[in-house]
mmCIF file of C-alpha atoms in Angstrom:
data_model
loop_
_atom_site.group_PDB
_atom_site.id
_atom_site.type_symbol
_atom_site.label_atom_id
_atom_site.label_comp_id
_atom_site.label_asym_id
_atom_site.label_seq_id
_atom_site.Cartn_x
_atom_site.Cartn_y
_atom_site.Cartn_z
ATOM 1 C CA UNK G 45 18.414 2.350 0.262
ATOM 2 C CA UNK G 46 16.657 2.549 3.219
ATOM 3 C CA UNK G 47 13.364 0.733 4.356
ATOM 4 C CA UNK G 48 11.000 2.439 7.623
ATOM 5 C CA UNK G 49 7.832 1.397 8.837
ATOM 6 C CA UNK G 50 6.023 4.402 9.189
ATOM 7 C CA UNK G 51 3.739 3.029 11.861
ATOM 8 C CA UNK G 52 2.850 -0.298 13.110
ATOM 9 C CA UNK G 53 -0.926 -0.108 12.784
ATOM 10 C CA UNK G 54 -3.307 -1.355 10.364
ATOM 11 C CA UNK G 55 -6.336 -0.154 9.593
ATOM 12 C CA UNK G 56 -8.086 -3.830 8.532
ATOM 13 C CA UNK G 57 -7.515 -7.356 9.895
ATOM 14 C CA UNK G 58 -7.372 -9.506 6.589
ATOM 15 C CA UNK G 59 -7.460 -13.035 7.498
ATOM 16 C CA UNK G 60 -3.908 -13.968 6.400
ATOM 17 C CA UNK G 61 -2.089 -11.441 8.108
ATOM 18 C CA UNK G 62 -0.153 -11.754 11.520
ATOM 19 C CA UNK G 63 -2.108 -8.847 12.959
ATOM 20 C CA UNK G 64 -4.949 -11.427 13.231
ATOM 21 C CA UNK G 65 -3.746 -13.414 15.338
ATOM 22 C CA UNK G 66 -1.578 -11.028 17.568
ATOM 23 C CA UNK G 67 -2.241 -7.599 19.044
ATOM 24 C CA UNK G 68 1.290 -5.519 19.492
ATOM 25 C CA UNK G 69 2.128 -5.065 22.691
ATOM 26 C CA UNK G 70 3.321 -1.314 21.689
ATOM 27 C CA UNK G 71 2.293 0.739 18.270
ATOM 28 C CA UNK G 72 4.991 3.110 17.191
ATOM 29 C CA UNK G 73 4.938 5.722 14.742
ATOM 30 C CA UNK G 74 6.608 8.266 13.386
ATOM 31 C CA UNK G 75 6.335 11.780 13.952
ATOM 32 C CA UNK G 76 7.708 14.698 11.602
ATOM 33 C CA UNK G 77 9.678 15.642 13.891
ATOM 34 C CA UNK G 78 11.416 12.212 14.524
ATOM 35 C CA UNK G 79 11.703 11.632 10.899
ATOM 36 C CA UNK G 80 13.746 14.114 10.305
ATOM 37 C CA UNK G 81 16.573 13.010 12.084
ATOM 38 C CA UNK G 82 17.064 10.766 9.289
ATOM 39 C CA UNK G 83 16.719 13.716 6.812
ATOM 40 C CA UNK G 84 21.414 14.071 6.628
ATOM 41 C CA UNK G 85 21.130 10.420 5.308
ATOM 42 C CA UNK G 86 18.669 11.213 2.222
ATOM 43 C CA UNK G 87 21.379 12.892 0.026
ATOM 44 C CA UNK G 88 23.193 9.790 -0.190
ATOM 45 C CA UNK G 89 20.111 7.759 -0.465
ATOM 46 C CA UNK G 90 18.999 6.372 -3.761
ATOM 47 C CA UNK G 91 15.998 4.890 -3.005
ATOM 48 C CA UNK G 92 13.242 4.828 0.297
ATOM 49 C CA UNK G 93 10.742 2.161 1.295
ATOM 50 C CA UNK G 94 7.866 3.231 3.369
ATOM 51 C CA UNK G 95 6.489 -0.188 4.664
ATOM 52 C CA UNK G 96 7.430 -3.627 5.673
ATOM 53 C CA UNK G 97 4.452 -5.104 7.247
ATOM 54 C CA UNK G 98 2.052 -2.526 8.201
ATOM 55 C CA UNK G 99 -0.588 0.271 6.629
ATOM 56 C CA UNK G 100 1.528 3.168 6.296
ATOM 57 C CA UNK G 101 -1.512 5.401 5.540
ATOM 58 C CA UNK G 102 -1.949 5.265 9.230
ATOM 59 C CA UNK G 103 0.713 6.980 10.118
ATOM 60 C CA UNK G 104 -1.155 10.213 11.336
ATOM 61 C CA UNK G 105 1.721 12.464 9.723
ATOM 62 C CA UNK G 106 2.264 10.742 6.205
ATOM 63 C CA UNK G 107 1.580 13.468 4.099
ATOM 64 C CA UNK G 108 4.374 15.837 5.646
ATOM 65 C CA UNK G 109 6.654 12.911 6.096
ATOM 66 C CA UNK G 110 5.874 11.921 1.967
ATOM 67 C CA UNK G 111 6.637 15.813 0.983
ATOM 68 C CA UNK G 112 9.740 15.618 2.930
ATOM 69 C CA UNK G 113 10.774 12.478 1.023
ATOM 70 C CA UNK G 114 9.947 14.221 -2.153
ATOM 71 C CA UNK G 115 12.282 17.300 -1.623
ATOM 72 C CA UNK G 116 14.952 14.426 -2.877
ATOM 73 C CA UNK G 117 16.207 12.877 -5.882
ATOM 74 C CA UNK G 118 15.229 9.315 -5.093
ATOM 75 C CA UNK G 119 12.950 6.484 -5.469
ATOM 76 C CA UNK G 120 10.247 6.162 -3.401
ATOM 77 C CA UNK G 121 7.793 3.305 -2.927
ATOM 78 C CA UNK G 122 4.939 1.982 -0.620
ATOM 79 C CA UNK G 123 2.339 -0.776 -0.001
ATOM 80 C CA UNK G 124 -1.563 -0.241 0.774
ATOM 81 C CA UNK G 125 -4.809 -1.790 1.376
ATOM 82 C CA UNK G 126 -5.532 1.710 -0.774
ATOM 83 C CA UNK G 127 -8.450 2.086 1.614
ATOM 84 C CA UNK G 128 -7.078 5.229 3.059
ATOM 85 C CA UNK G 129 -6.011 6.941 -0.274
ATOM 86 C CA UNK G 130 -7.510 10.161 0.165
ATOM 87 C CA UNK G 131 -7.494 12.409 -2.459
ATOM 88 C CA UNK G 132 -5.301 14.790 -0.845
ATOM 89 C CA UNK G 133 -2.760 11.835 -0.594
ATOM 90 C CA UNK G 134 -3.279 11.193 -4.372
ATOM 91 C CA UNK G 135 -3.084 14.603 -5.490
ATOM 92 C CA UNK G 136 0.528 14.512 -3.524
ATOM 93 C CA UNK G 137 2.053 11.051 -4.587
ATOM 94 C CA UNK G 138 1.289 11.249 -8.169
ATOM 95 C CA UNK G 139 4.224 12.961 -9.923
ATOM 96 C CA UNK G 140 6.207 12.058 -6.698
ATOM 97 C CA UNK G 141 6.067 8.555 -5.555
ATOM 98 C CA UNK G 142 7.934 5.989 -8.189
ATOM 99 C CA UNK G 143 5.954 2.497 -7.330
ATOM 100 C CA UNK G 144 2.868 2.181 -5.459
ATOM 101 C CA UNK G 145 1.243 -1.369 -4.600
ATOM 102 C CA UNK G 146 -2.004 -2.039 -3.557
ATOM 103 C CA UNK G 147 -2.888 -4.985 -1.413
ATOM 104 C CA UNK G 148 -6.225 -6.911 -2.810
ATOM 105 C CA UNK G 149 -6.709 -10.313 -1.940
ATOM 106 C CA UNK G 150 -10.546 -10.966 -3.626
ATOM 107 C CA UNK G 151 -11.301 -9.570 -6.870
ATOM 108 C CA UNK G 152 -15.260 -9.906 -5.939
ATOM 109 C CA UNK G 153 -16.837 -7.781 -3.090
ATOM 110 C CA UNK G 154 -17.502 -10.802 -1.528
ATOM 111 C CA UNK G 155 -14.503 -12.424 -1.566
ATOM 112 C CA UNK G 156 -12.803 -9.336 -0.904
ATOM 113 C CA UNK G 157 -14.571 -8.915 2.153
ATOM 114 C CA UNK G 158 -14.052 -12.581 3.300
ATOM 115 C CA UNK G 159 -9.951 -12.047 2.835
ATOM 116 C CA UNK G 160 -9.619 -8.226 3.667
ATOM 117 C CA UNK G 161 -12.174 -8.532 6.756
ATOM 118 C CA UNK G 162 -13.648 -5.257 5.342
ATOM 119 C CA UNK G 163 -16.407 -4.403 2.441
ATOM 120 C CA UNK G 164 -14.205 -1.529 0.699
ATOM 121 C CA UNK G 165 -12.989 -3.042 -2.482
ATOM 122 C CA UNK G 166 -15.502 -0.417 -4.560
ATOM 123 C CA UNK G 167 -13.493 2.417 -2.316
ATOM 124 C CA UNK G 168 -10.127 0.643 -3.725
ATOM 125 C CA UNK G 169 -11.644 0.975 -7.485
ATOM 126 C CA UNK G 170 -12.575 4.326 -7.106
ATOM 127 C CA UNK G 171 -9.117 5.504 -5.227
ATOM 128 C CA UNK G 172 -7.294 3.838 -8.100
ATOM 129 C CA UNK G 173 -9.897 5.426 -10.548
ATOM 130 C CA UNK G 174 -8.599 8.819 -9.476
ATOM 131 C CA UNK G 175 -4.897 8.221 -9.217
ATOM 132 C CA UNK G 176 -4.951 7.293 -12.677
ATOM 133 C CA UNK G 177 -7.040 10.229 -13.582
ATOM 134 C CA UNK G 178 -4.492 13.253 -11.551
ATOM 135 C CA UNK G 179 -1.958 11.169 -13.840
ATOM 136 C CA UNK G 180 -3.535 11.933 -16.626
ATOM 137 C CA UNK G 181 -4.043 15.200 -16.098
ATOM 138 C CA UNK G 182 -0.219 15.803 -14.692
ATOM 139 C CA UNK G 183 1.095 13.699 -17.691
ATOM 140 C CA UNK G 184 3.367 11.672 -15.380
ATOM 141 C CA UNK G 185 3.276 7.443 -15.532
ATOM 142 C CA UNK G 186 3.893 7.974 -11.599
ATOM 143 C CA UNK G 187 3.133 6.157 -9.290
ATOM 144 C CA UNK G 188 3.915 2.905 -11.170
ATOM 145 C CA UNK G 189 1.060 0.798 -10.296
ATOM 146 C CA UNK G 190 0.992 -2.841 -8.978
ATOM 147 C CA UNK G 191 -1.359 -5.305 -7.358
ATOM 148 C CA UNK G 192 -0.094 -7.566 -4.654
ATOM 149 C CA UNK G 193 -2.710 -10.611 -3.540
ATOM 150 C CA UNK G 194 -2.282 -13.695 -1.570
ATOM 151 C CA UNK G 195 -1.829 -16.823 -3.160
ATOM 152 C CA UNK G 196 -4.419 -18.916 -0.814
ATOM 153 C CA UNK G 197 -5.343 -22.146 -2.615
ATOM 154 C CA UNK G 198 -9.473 -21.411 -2.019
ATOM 155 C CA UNK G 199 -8.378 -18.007 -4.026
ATOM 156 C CA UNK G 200 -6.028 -19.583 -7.493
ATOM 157 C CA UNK G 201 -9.396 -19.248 -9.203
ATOM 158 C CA UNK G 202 -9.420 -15.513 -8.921
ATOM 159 C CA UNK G 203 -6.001 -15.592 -10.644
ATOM 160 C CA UNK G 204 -7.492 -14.208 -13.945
ATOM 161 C CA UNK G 205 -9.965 -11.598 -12.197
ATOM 162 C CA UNK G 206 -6.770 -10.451 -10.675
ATOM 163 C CA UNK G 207 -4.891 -10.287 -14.155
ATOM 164 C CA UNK G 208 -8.231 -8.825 -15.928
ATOM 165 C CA UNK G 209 -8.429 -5.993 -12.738
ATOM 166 C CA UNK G 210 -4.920 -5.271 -13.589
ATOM 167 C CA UNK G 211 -5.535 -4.333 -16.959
ATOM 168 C CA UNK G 212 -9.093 -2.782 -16.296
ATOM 169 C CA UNK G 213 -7.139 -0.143 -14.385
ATOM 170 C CA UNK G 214 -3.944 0.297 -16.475
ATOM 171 C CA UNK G 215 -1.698 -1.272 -13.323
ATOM 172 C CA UNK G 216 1.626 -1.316 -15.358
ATOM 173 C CA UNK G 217 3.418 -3.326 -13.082
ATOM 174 C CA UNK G 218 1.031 -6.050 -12.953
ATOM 175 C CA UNK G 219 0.729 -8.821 -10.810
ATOM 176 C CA UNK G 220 2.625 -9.961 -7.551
ATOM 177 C CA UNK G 221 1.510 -13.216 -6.135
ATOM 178 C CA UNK G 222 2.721 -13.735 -2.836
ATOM 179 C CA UNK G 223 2.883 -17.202 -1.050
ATOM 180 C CA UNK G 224 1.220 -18.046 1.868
ATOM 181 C CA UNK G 225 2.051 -21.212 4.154
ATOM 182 C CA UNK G 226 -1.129 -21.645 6.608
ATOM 183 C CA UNK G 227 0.291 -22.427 10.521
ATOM 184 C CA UNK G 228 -3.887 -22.620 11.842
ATOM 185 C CA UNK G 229 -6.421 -24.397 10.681
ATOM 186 C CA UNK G 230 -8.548 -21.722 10.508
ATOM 187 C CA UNK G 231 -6.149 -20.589 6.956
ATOM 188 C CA UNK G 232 -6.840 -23.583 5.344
#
């Protein structure tokens, strides 16, 4: 197994993350070209991770990076805010990726927007909308589906919505609640 950050941008400053609170002094990324240097370890590979802490949508050259990965027998899985699921990226990790997990903390557009710093949960619906649809219509249950959200105490209430958004659109995996310790006052 093997775990890469594709890049060390984000693309949204969501109140619980470090990225709010710190700029990186450097943003790396990785190119084709540097990615394949990797490419003699992927036959012995049985699994790849595409994230750690950061968007890996941003990377600028996921998609050729993503059919690279797919050339090989192994798992592959990511985490997103699913705001920059286009539907060429769709149309490429269904059938291909294994897991996908999509980061919503706020299961109303206004308490989305309060914990994701951005007004795009409808975009989220919609790009999860269509991934299940280009399943359907490649008759593949991949990209196993899961939602990960923040376990902030002035969100438990959302707990169901979370559960009931998880069944709305058919995430098999469920639900991952993370914890979240608060180090500023401004978390609590």
């Amino acid at each position: 197994h093997i775990d890469l950050d594709l890049s060390s941008k984000c693309n949204i400053r969501c109140r619980f993350c470090h990225l709010s609170f710190f700029d990186p002094k450097e943003i790396a990324e990785f190119d084709l070209k540097n990615f394949l240097l990797l490419e003699p370890l992927f036959e012995h590979l049985n699994s790849i991770t595409l994230f750690s802490k950061y968007e890996p949508l941003t990377c600028k050259e996921f998609l050729p990076i993503f059919k690279k990965i797919s050339e090989y027998d192994m798992e592959s899985y990511f985490s997103t805010n699913g705001i920059l699921l286009s539907e060429e990226i769709i149309d490429n990790i269904v059938g291909n990726l294994t897991y996908l997990t999509i980061s919503i903390t706020g299961f109303t557009n206004e308490t989305y927007r309060e914990n994701m710093g951005v007004d795009k949960l409808d975009r989220v619906k919609e790009n999860i909308e269509y991934i299940n649809k280009v399943k359907k219509e490649k008759n593949t249950i991949y990209p196993i589906l899961r939602i990960s959200t923040v376990g902030l105490l002035d969100m438990i209430h959302e707990l169901k919505m979370a559960v009931d958004f998880a069944n709305k659109y058919d995430i098999k995996e469920g639900i991952q609640v993370t914890s979240f310790k608060a180090f500023s006052k401004e978390l609590t």
